[in-house]
Coordinates of C-alpha atoms in Angstrom, one line a residue:
Chain A
M1 CA 83.6 280.6 -75.4
T2 CA 85.0 277.9 -77.6
A3 CA 84.9 274.7 -77.4
D4 CA 88.9 274.2 -76.4
A5 CA 88.7 277.1 -73.6
I6 CA 85.8 274.8 -72.4
K7 CA 87.9 271.7 -72.7
H8 CA 90.8 273.5 -71.2
Q9 CA 88.9 274.3 -67.7
L10 CA 86.9 271.1 -68.1
T11 CA 90.3 269.1 -67.9
D12 CA 91.2 271.2 -64.9
I13 CA 88.2 269.7 -63.1
F14 CA 88.4 266.6 -64.4
R15 CA 91.5 266.2 -63.2
D16 CA 91.0 267.7 -59.6
V17 CA 87.5 265.1 -58.8
F18 CA 88.9 261.6 -60.3
N19 CA 92.6 263.0 -58.1
D20 CA 94.4 262.4 -61.5
P21 CA 96.8 265.4 -62.7
T22 CA 98.1 263.8 -65.7
L23 CA 94.3 263.8 -66.8
E24 CA 93.6 263.9 -70.8
I25 CA 91.1 264.3 -72.1
T26 CA 88.4 263.8 -75.4
D27 CA 85.2 264.1 -76.6
E28 CA 84.7 260.2 -76.6
M29 CA 85.8 259.8 -73.6
T30 CA 83.2 258.6 -71.3
A31 CA 83.0 256.5 -67.3
D32 CA 84.2 253.4 -68.7
D33 CA 87.6 255.0 -69.9
V34 CA 88.6 256.8 -66.4
D35 CA 89.8 254.5 -63.5
G36 CA 87.0 255.6 -60.3
W37 CA 84.4 257.4 -62.3
D38 CA 81.4 255.8 -61.2
S39 CA 77.8 257.2 -60.1
L40 CA 79.8 258.9 -56.6
T41 CA 82.8 261.0 -58.6
H42 CA 80.7 261.8 -61.7
I43 CA 77.6 263.8 -59.7
N44 CA 81.4 265.6 -57.7
M45 CA 82.6 266.1 -61.3
I46 CA 78.8 267.9 -62.4
L47 CA 79.2 269.8 -59.3
G48 CA 82.7 271.4 -59.7
V49 CA 81.4 272.2 -64.1
E50 CA 78.3 273.7 -62.6
Q51 CA 81.0 275.7 -60.0
G52 CA 83.3 276.6 -62.8
F53 CA 80.8 277.3 -65.6
G54 CA 78.9 279.6 -63.1
I55 CA 75.8 277.8 -64.4
R56 CA 73.2 274.8 -63.0
F57 CA 72.2 271.1 -65.0
S58 CA 68.0 270.0 -64.8
I59 CA 68.7 266.1 -63.7
K60 CA 66.9 265.2 -67.8
D61 CA 70.6 267.1 -69.0
V62 CA 73.0 265.0 -66.5
R63 CA 71.1 261.7 -68.1
A64 CA 70.5 263.2 -71.0
M65 CA 75.2 263.1 -71.8
R66 CA 76.7 260.0 -72.5
N67 CA 80.1 261.2 -73.4
V68 CA 82.3 264.5 -73.0
G69 CA 81.6 266.3 -76.0
E70 CA 77.9 266.1 -74.9
L71 CA 79.1 267.2 -71.9
V72 CA 81.0 270.6 -74.2
Q73 CA 78.3 271.0 -75.4
A74 CA 75.8 271.6 -73.1
I75 CA 78.0 273.8 -71.3
A76 CA 78.5 275.6 -74.2
K77 CA 74.5 275.9 -74.3
K78 CA 73.7 276.7 -70.5
R79 CA 76.6 279.5 -71.0
A80 CA 74.7 280.9 -74.2
N81 CA 71.6 281.9 -72.5
Chain B
M1 CA 55.4 225.2 -53.9
L2 CA 56.9 225.2 -56.9
N3 CA 61.1 227.0 -56.7
F4 CA 63.5 227.3 -58.3
T5 CA 65.8 224.8 -57.0
S6 CA 63.1 221.9 -58.0
P7 CA 63.6 218.8 -60.1
L8 CA 60.7 220.3 -61.0
F9 CA 60.2 223.3 -61.2
F10 CA 62.8 222.9 -64.1
V11 CA 61.0 220.6 -65.6
A12 CA 58.0 223.0 -66.3
L13 CA 60.6 225.7 -67.2
A14 CA 62.3 223.4 -70.6
L15 CA 57.9 222.6 -71.5
V16 CA 57.0 226.0 -71.4
A17 CA 60.2 227.4 -73.4
C18 CA 59.9 224.9 -75.5
G19 CA 55.6 226.7 -75.4
L20 CA 57.3 229.6 -76.4
Y21 CA 60.0 229.3 -79.1
I22 CA 56.5 226.7 -80.9
L23 CA 54.2 230.0 -80.0
P24 CA 53.1 232.8 -82.9
G25 CA 55.0 236.1 -82.6
R26 CA 52.3 237.7 -81.2
W27 CA 50.9 236.0 -78.5
R28 CA 54.3 235.4 -77.2
A29 CA 53.6 238.1 -74.5
A30 CA 50.7 237.1 -73.4
Y31 CA 51.8 234.4 -72.9
L32 CA 54.5 235.1 -70.8
L33 CA 51.9 237.1 -69.1
V34 CA 50.2 234.5 -67.6
L35 CA 53.5 232.0 -66.7
S36 CA 54.1 235.4 -64.9
Y37 CA 50.3 235.3 -63.2
G38 CA 50.1 231.5 -62.4
F39 CA 53.5 231.0 -61.1
Y40 CA 52.3 234.2 -58.7
A41 CA 48.9 232.4 -58.4
M42 CA 50.5 229.1 -57.2
V43 CA 52.3 231.6 -54.3
S44 CA 48.9 233.5 -53.5
V45 CA 45.4 235.1 -55.4
R46 CA 44.8 237.1 -53.0
F47 CA 49.2 238.6 -52.8
L48 CA 48.3 238.3 -56.9
A49 CA 46.0 240.7 -57.1
L50 CA 47.6 243.1 -55.5
M51 CA 50.3 242.8 -57.8
V52 CA 47.9 243.4 -60.3
A53 CA 46.6 246.9 -58.5
G54 CA 50.3 248.0 -58.5
S55 CA 50.8 247.4 -61.7
L56 CA 47.9 248.8 -63.4
L57 CA 47.8 252.2 -61.3
A58 CA 51.7 252.6 -62.5
Y59 CA 50.1 251.7 -66.2
G60 CA 47.4 254.6 -65.6
I61 CA 49.8 256.9 -63.6
G62 CA 52.7 256.7 -67.1
I63 CA 49.8 256.8 -69.9
G64 CA 48.4 260.1 -68.2
I65 CA 51.4 261.2 -67.1
A66 CA 51.8 261.1 -71.4
N67 CA 48.8 263.1 -71.6
A68 CA 49.1 265.8 -69.4
R69 CA 48.6 269.6 -70.6
S70 CA 50.9 270.6 -67.3
D71 CA 54.2 270.4 -65.7
S72 CA 52.4 270.9 -62.4
A73 CA 49.8 268.2 -63.7
R74 CA 52.7 265.5 -64.8
V75 CA 54.9 266.3 -61.4
R76 CA 50.9 265.2 -59.7
L77 CA 51.3 261.9 -61.2
M78 CA 53.8 261.7 -60.5
L79 CA 54.0 262.1 -57.0
L80 CA 50.7 259.8 -56.5
G81 CA 52.8 256.8 -58.3
V82 CA 55.1 257.4 -56.5
G83 CA 53.5 257.6 -53.7
G84 CA 51.6 254.4 -53.6
L85 CA 53.6 252.3 -54.5
L86 CA 55.9 253.4 -51.8
G87 CA 53.2 253.4 -49.2
G88 CA 52.8 249.4 -50.5
I89 CA 56.1 248.7 -49.3
V90 CA 55.7 251.2 -46.0
V91 CA 53.2 249.5 -45.4
F92 CA 53.8 245.8 -45.3
K93 CA 57.1 246.5 -44.5
I94 CA 55.7 247.8 -41.2
G95 CA 53.5 244.9 -41.2
G96 CA 55.9 243.0 -41.4
A97 CA 58.6 243.7 -39.1
W98 CA 57.0 245.1 -36.2
H99 CA 53.1 242.7 -36.6
G100 CA 54.4 239.5 -37.8
W101 CA 52.5 240.0 -41.4
L102 CA 53.4 237.7 -44.2
L103 CA 54.7 240.0 -47.2
P104 CA 53.2 239.6 -50.9
L105 CA 56.5 237.6 -52.7
G106 CA 58.5 239.9 -54.8
L107 CA 56.7 243.1 -53.1
S108 CA 59.7 245.3 -53.0
Y109 CA 61.3 244.3 -56.7
Y110 CA 58.3 244.4 -58.2
S111 CA 56.9 247.6 -56.7
F112 CA 60.5 249.0 -58.0
K113 CA 60.6 248.2 -61.2
L114 CA 56.9 250.1 -61.3
I115 CA 58.4 252.9 -59.3
S116 CA 61.7 253.7 -62.0
Y117 CA 58.5 253.1 -64.5
V118 CA 56.3 255.9 -64.2
I119 CA 59.8 258.3 -62.9
E120 CA 61.1 257.8 -66.0
V121 CA 57.5 257.8 -68.0
Y122 CA 58.0 261.4 -66.4
W123 CA 61.4 262.8 -67.6
D124 CA 61.1 261.7 -71.0
E125 CA 57.5 260.8 -71.7
D126 CA 58.4 258.3 -75.0
S127 CA 58.6 256.6 -72.6
V128 CA 55.5 255.8 -71.6
E129 CA 54.1 251.9 -73.1
R130 CA 50.6 251.9 -74.1
D131 CA 50.6 248.1 -74.7
L132 CA 48.3 246.7 -71.2
T133 CA 50.0 242.5 -72.3
L134 CA 53.7 244.1 -72.9
F135 CA 53.1 245.6 -69.3
L136 CA 51.7 244.3 -67.0
S137 CA 54.5 241.7 -67.4
Y138 CA 57.4 243.0 -67.1
P139 CA 56.9 243.7 -63.4
A140 CA 55.8 240.1 -63.1
F141 CA 58.5 238.4 -64.6
F142 CA 58.5 235.5 -63.6
P143 CA 62.5 234.8 -63.6
Q144 CA 62.5 238.1 -62.0
I145 CA 60.0 237.8 -58.9
I146 CA 61.4 236.4 -56.4
S147 CA 64.5 238.6 -55.3
G148 CA 64.9 240.8 -59.0
P149 CA 67.4 241.8 -60.4
I150 CA 65.7 245.0 -60.4
Q151 CA 65.7 245.0 -64.5
R152 CA 64.6 248.9 -66.3
S153 CA 60.9 249.2 -68.6
E154 CA 62.4 249.4 -71.6
P155 CA 65.6 247.0 -71.8
Y156 CA 62.5 244.0 -70.9
F157 CA 59.9 246.3 -73.1
Q158 CA 62.3 246.5 -75.9
Q159 CA 64.0 242.4 -75.7
V160 CA 60.1 241.0 -75.2
R161 CA 59.1 243.4 -78.3
A162 CA 62.6 241.5 -80.2
L163 CA 61.2 238.4 -79.2
A164 CA 57.7 237.8 -81.6
A165 CA 60.6 237.2 -83.9
R166 CA 62.9 235.9 -82.9
R167 CA 63.5 232.0 -83.1
L168 CA 64.7 229.2 -80.8
D169 CA 69.2 230.4 -80.1
S170 CA 70.7 227.4 -78.5
A171 CA 73.7 229.6 -78.4
Q172 CA 71.3 231.1 -76.0
I173 CA 69.5 228.5 -73.9
E174 CA 73.6 227.1 -73.8
E175 CA 74.0 229.4 -71.8
G176 CA 71.2 230.5 -70.3
F177 CA 71.3 226.2 -69.2
R178 CA 75.0 227.4 -67.7
L179 CA 74.1 230.0 -65.3
I180 CA 70.7 227.3 -64.4
V181 CA 73.8 225.2 -62.6
T182 CA 76.0 227.5 -61.4
G183 CA 73.8 228.9 -59.9
L184 CA 72.3 226.4 -58.6
M185 CA 75.6 224.6 -57.0
L186 CA 76.5 227.3 -55.7
K187 CA 73.8 228.1 -53.4
L188 CA 73.1 224.8 -52.5
L189 CA 76.1 223.0 -52.5
V190 CA 78.5 226.0 -51.8
G191 CA 75.6 228.2 -49.5
D192 CA 73.5 226.1 -48.2
R193 CA 75.4 223.9 -46.6
L194 CA 77.6 227.1 -45.2
A195 CA 73.9 228.0 -43.6
T196 CA 74.1 224.4 -42.0
L197 CA 77.1 225.1 -40.2
I198 CA 76.5 229.0 -39.8
A199 CA 72.7 228.3 -37.7
G200 CA 75.4 225.7 -35.8
V201 CA 76.6 227.7 -34.2
D202 CA 74.2 230.7 -34.0
A203 CA 72.6 228.1 -31.6
A204 CA 74.9 228.6 -29.1
P205 CA 77.9 231.6 -30.1
G206 CA 78.7 232.0 -26.6
S207 CA 79.9 228.7 -26.3
F208 CA 82.5 229.3 -29.3
G209 CA 85.9 230.3 -29.0
R210 CA 86.2 234.4 -30.6
I211 CA 88.4 232.7 -33.4
D212 CA 86.2 230.6 -34.4
L213 CA 83.5 233.7 -34.1
L214 CA 85.5 235.8 -35.6
V215 CA 85.3 232.6 -38.4
T216 CA 82.0 232.8 -38.7
I217 CA 81.2 236.5 -38.7
A218 CA 83.6 236.4 -42.2
G219 CA 81.4 232.8 -43.1
Y220 CA 77.9 235.4 -43.4
T221 CA 79.3 237.3 -46.0
L222 CA 80.1 234.6 -47.7
Q223 CA 76.4 232.6 -46.7
L224 CA 75.3 236.0 -48.3
Y225 CA 77.2 235.9 -52.0
A226 CA 76.2 232.5 -52.4
D227 CA 73.5 232.4 -52.2
F228 CA 72.1 235.9 -53.5
A229 CA 74.4 235.8 -56.3
G230 CA 73.6 232.0 -57.3
Y231 CA 69.7 233.1 -56.8
T232 CA 70.5 235.6 -59.2
N233 CA 72.5 233.3 -61.4
I234 CA 69.3 230.9 -61.9
A235 CA 66.9 234.0 -62.5
L236 CA 69.2 235.5 -65.2
G237 CA 69.6 231.8 -66.4
I238 CA 65.4 231.3 -66.7
G239 CA 65.6 234.7 -68.3
K240 CA 67.9 233.9 -70.5
M241 CA 66.3 230.5 -71.1
L242 CA 62.5 232.4 -72.1
G243 CA 64.4 235.2 -74.4
I244 CA 65.0 238.3 -71.3
D245 CA 68.5 238.9 -71.0
G246 CA 68.2 240.8 -67.3
P247 CA 70.7 243.1 -65.3
P248 CA 74.1 241.7 -63.3
N249 CA 73.8 241.9 -59.6
F250 CA 77.5 241.9 -58.6
N251 CA 80.3 242.2 -60.4
A252 CA 83.2 240.3 -58.8
P253 CA 82.3 241.8 -55.1
F254 CA 84.8 240.7 -53.0
L255 CA 87.8 242.0 -55.8
A256 CA 87.2 245.2 -54.5
T257 CA 89.6 246.9 -52.6
N258 CA 87.6 249.7 -51.3
I259 CA 83.4 250.1 -49.9
Q260 CA 82.4 252.8 -52.4
E261 CA 83.9 250.3 -55.3
M262 CA 82.5 247.0 -53.8
W263 CA 79.0 248.8 -53.7
R264 CA 79.7 249.7 -57.2
R265 CA 80.3 245.3 -57.6
W266 CA 76.9 243.8 -55.0
H267 CA 73.9 244.7 -55.2
M268 CA 74.3 245.9 -58.5
S269 CA 70.3 246.3 -59.7
L270 CA 69.2 247.7 -56.8
T271 CA 72.5 250.5 -55.9
T272 CA 71.9 251.7 -59.5
W273 CA 68.4 251.8 -59.3
L274 CA 68.3 254.0 -56.4
T275 CA 71.7 255.9 -58.0
D276 CA 69.6 257.7 -60.6
Y277 CA 66.4 257.9 -58.6
L278 CA 67.4 258.9 -55.3
F279 CA 70.6 259.5 -55.3
I280 CA 71.8 261.4 -58.4
P281 CA 68.6 263.5 -57.1
L282 CA 68.4 264.5 -53.6
T283 CA 72.7 265.2 -54.6
M284 CA 71.2 267.5 -57.2
T285 CA 68.1 269.6 -55.4
M286 CA 71.4 269.1 -52.4
R287 CA 74.5 271.1 -54.1
R288 CA 74.1 274.0 -52.2
Y289 CA 75.7 272.6 -49.0
G290 CA 78.6 271.7 -51.1
L291 CA 80.4 268.7 -49.6
A292 CA 77.7 268.7 -46.1
G293 CA 75.2 267.7 -48.2
L294 CA 77.1 265.4 -50.0
L295 CA 77.3 263.4 -46.6
L296 CA 74.1 263.4 -46.0
C297 CA 72.8 262.4 -49.3
I298 CA 74.8 259.5 -49.1
T299 CA 73.7 258.5 -45.4
I300 CA 69.9 258.6 -46.2
N301 CA 70.7 256.7 -49.2
M302 CA 72.9 254.1 -47.4
A303 CA 70.0 254.0 -44.2
L304 CA 67.6 254.1 -47.2
I305 CA 69.7 250.3 -48.7
G306 CA 69.1 249.4 -45.2
V307 CA 65.5 249.4 -43.9
W308 CA 64.7 248.7 -47.6
H309 CA 65.6 245.3 -46.3
G310 CA 63.0 245.8 -43.4
F311 CA 61.7 248.4 -41.4
T312 CA 65.3 247.3 -38.3
L313 CA 67.1 248.8 -36.2
N314 CA 69.2 246.3 -36.6
Y315 CA 69.3 247.0 -41.5
L316 CA 68.8 250.6 -40.2
I317 CA 72.7 249.8 -38.2
F318 CA 74.2 248.1 -41.7
G319 CA 72.9 250.7 -43.7
L320 CA 74.2 253.1 -41.0
M321 CA 77.9 251.8 -41.2
H322 CA 77.9 252.0 -44.9
A323 CA 77.1 255.3 -44.6
V324 CA 80.4 255.8 -42.6
Y325 CA 82.5 253.3 -43.8
F326 CA 81.6 254.9 -47.6
S327 CA 81.8 257.9 -46.5
L328 CA 85.4 257.9 -44.8
T329 CA 86.4 255.6 -48.4
M330 CA 85.4 259.0 -50.4
L331 CA 87.0 262.1 -48.3
Y332 CA 90.7 259.6 -48.3
L333 CA 90.1 258.5 -52.1
R334 CA 89.2 262.9 -52.8
Y335 CA 91.6 264.1 -50.3
I336 CA 94.8 261.5 -48.6
S337 CA 95.4 259.0 -52.1
P338 CA 97.8 259.8 -53.5
P339 CA 97.3 260.7 -56.9
R340 CA 95.8 258.5 -60.2
G341 CA 96.5 257.2 -63.1
K342 CA 98.5 255.7 -66.6
K343 CA 100.7 258.9 -66.0
A344 CA 101.5 259.2 -62.1
P345 CA 104.7 258.1 -61.2
P346 CA 105.0 253.6 -61.2
E347 CA 105.0 251.9 -57.9
P348 CA 107.0 249.1 -57.4
R349 CA 104.9 245.9 -58.4
L350 CA 105.7 244.3 -54.6
R351 CA 103.8 247.7 -53.2
R352 CA 101.1 247.0 -55.6
I353 CA 100.7 243.5 -54.8
V354 CA 101.1 244.4 -51.5
R355 CA 98.3 247.4 -51.0
T356 CA 95.7 245.1 -53.0
A357 CA 95.6 242.9 -51.3
F358 CA 95.5 245.2 -48.2
G359 CA 92.4 246.8 -49.4
M360 CA 91.0 243.4 -50.6
V361 CA 90.8 241.7 -47.1
L362 CA 89.9 245.0 -45.3
T363 CA 86.9 245.6 -47.4
F364 CA 85.6 242.0 -46.7
A365 CA 86.6 242.6 -42.9
L366 CA 83.9 246.1 -43.6
M367 CA 81.4 244.3 -45.2
S368 CA 81.5 241.4 -42.4
S369 CA 81.1 244.3 -39.6
T370 CA 78.2 245.0 -41.3
Q371 CA 77.3 241.0 -41.7
I372 CA 76.9 240.3 -38.0
F373 CA 73.6 242.9 -37.5
F374 CA 72.1 241.7 -41.2
H375 CA 72.3 238.1 -39.9
S376 CA 71.5 238.8 -36.2
A377 CA 67.6 238.6 -35.8
R378 CA 67.3 240.8 -33.1
F379 CA 70.0 244.2 -31.6
D380 CA 71.3 242.5 -28.2
Q381 CA 72.2 239.0 -30.4
A382 CA 73.9 241.1 -32.3
I383 CA 75.5 243.9 -29.5
G384 CA 76.5 239.8 -27.5
I385 CA 78.7 238.9 -30.3
L386 CA 80.0 242.1 -30.6
R387 CA 80.7 242.6 -27.4
Q388 CA 82.2 238.5 -26.8
V389 CA 85.0 239.4 -30.4
F390 CA 86.2 242.3 -28.5
G391 CA 86.3 240.8 -25.8
L392 CA 84.1 241.7 -23.3
I393 CA 82.1 238.9 -21.8
P394 CA 84.0 235.7 -21.8
S395 CA 84.4 232.8 -25.1
G396 CA 83.3 229.2 -25.0
A397 CA 85.9 226.7 -25.9
R398 CA 83.9 224.6 -29.1
S399 CA 85.2 225.1 -32.3
I400 CA 83.0 225.1 -35.8
G401 CA 84.5 221.3 -36.2
D402 CA 82.7 220.9 -32.8
I403 CA 79.3 221.7 -34.4
G404 CA 79.2 218.1 -36.6
P405 CA 81.6 215.3 -38.6
G406 CA 83.7 216.9 -40.9
A407 CA 82.7 220.5 -40.8
A408 CA 85.7 222.1 -40.4
E409 CA 87.2 220.6 -42.9
T410 CA 83.3 221.2 -45.2
F411 CA 83.3 225.6 -43.6
V412 CA 86.9 225.8 -45.4
I413 CA 86.3 223.7 -48.9
C414 CA 82.9 225.7 -49.1
A415 CA 84.8 229.4 -47.9
L416 CA 87.7 229.0 -50.5
I417 CA 85.2 228.0 -53.3
T418 CA 82.5 230.9 -52.6
V419 CA 85.9 233.3 -52.2
W420 CA 86.9 232.1 -56.2
A421 CA 83.8 232.3 -57.3
G422 CA 83.2 236.2 -55.3
C423 CA 86.9 237.0 -57.1
G424 CA 84.4 236.1 -60.4
A425 CA 85.9 232.8 -60.9
P426 CA 89.4 233.1 -62.4
G427 CA 90.5 230.8 -64.8
A428 CA 87.2 229.0 -64.9
R429 CA 86.0 229.4 -68.2
R430 CA 90.1 229.1 -69.6
L431 CA 90.0 225.2 -67.5
S432 CA 86.3 224.5 -69.5
D433 CA 87.8 224.9 -72.6
R434 CA 90.9 223.3 -72.1
I435 CA 89.3 220.3 -70.8
A436 CA 87.0 220.3 -73.0
P437 CA 88.2 217.9 -76.2
V438 CA 88.1 215.8 -73.6
A439 CA 85.5 216.1 -72.4
P440 CA 83.1 218.4 -74.1
R441 CA 80.5 221.1 -72.4
W442 CA 77.7 218.4 -72.3
L443 CA 79.8 216.1 -69.7
Q444 CA 80.7 219.2 -68.3
Y445 CA 77.8 220.1 -67.4
G446 CA 76.5 216.6 -66.8
V447 CA 79.2 216.4 -64.0
G448 CA 77.3 219.5 -62.3
L449 CA 73.6 218.0 -62.8
F450 CA 74.9 214.6 -61.0
L451 CA 77.0 216.6 -57.8
L452 CA 73.9 218.6 -57.4
A453 CA 72.0 215.4 -57.4
T454 CA 74.0 213.7 -55.4
L455 CA 75.9 216.1 -52.9
T456 CA 72.2 218.6 -52.6
P457 CA 71.5 218.6 -48.2
D458 CA 68.4 217.7 -47.2
S459 CA 68.1 221.2 -45.5
A460 CA 68.6 222.8 -48.8
G461 CA 66.3 225.7 -50.9
S462 CA 64.8 229.2 -49.3
F463 CA 66.7 232.1 -50.3
V464 CA 67.6 234.7 -47.8
Y465 CA 67.3 238.3 -50.3
G466 CA 63.5 235.6 -50.5
Q467 CA 61.9 237.6 -47.5
F468 CA 63.0 241.3 -49.0

């Protein structure tokens, strides 16, 4: 799966979780950039990603991600394994 | 005893802060440790021994985890450390609630610091701290010992290390002083006045009218905020004087437009702690149960926030009420509320203002409803207040104004100041800058100190969160 394909699918998940049908994601985006992104929506987003991409993160993975770009990389790595 | 509201404490603080910067850098961590243990020993030498034992346990466990060769050994050590520290809290909280034991000063705060350290080392062995002096000063750091804020180990260790090479920084001293003066004013001039009036109603709530009782219930939330935010400012200010920035506890909580947002702005050092070490791990473990699992995790998390304050039925109900409010808010935002975002269709200005104001008032009212259980010492007291509020038992005719001369005016003024402070004190900085050419900063602080010296009520002093 290419990074662009991941981002495309990830955008849909973000729009659903953050209840914003026009949300556009970027690599540098962090929780500070999105209205309503707190620990609860974060965990909802992680669970949505796990379901959508058929992967599982560890707590360590979740803590290590600092922005959307790192999330995309983590998804690509998990999918490759 | 020296406490954070006594003038003698601040005289001592000025002297010890000077001492810190006179000392050679390599002695500063040891100096902080001696100060912190000295402060604690003035309260209780016996409980100091307990804190040292807990600290040494976490220190040893941390090194053990870092040196362990197998994952199973790491897990066992982590569970031993977390279990031992949690066990200490549970034993004393149960003893305190059921047998009237005296709680060791700051037990829940320093234990939570140590637990977070053990888990961090378990997650990442590089977080281990081998310098014993530096390590021991972390849980004991005296500005944070009475009621937090609960600082994480990494930022603390980094700042104390940097302190070795630091010179006295006048901006930091001024910022610390400003936090202390504003914190003292919020606590002593406003919070303690509200506390006295609320105690006047508590003495015989049945003799007061229903509206006055409702106003008093709103007062619970305001008084708690003035007390705890005031304390936190003082604690952060003392830390700053010693070159250590602590984490914030409040971010204008009364601006929150729903309960979920309120918890992002209220007692933040505790809620982020629980999010990182309880809520996220628990939700990840329960993920296969979907929405039901998430709601259960929210309930467990909120119930624990409740009983963290003490093992009583009232604190549990406080937590469970928040669990219900929080869950309903989450479901509403996710499934019912209209889509949001920058490109959503623009909302008429008036409608936005009304919606925001309604959200703020509703959030405050929900928060205050939980405070009935938080504030009342016993279950039947809380139920009595609720019955009176809902008109199930007759109310009296007294009003807050009958408590004493000027009571109603005092209540209104203190409530307005607290609401303003709890909305982030809008305009305070601008006003201070605007009048600075006429009344320079030192004069503004002088006025603050003058008000403290003349208007502090005699009964002022102890902190609500000191008992937790």
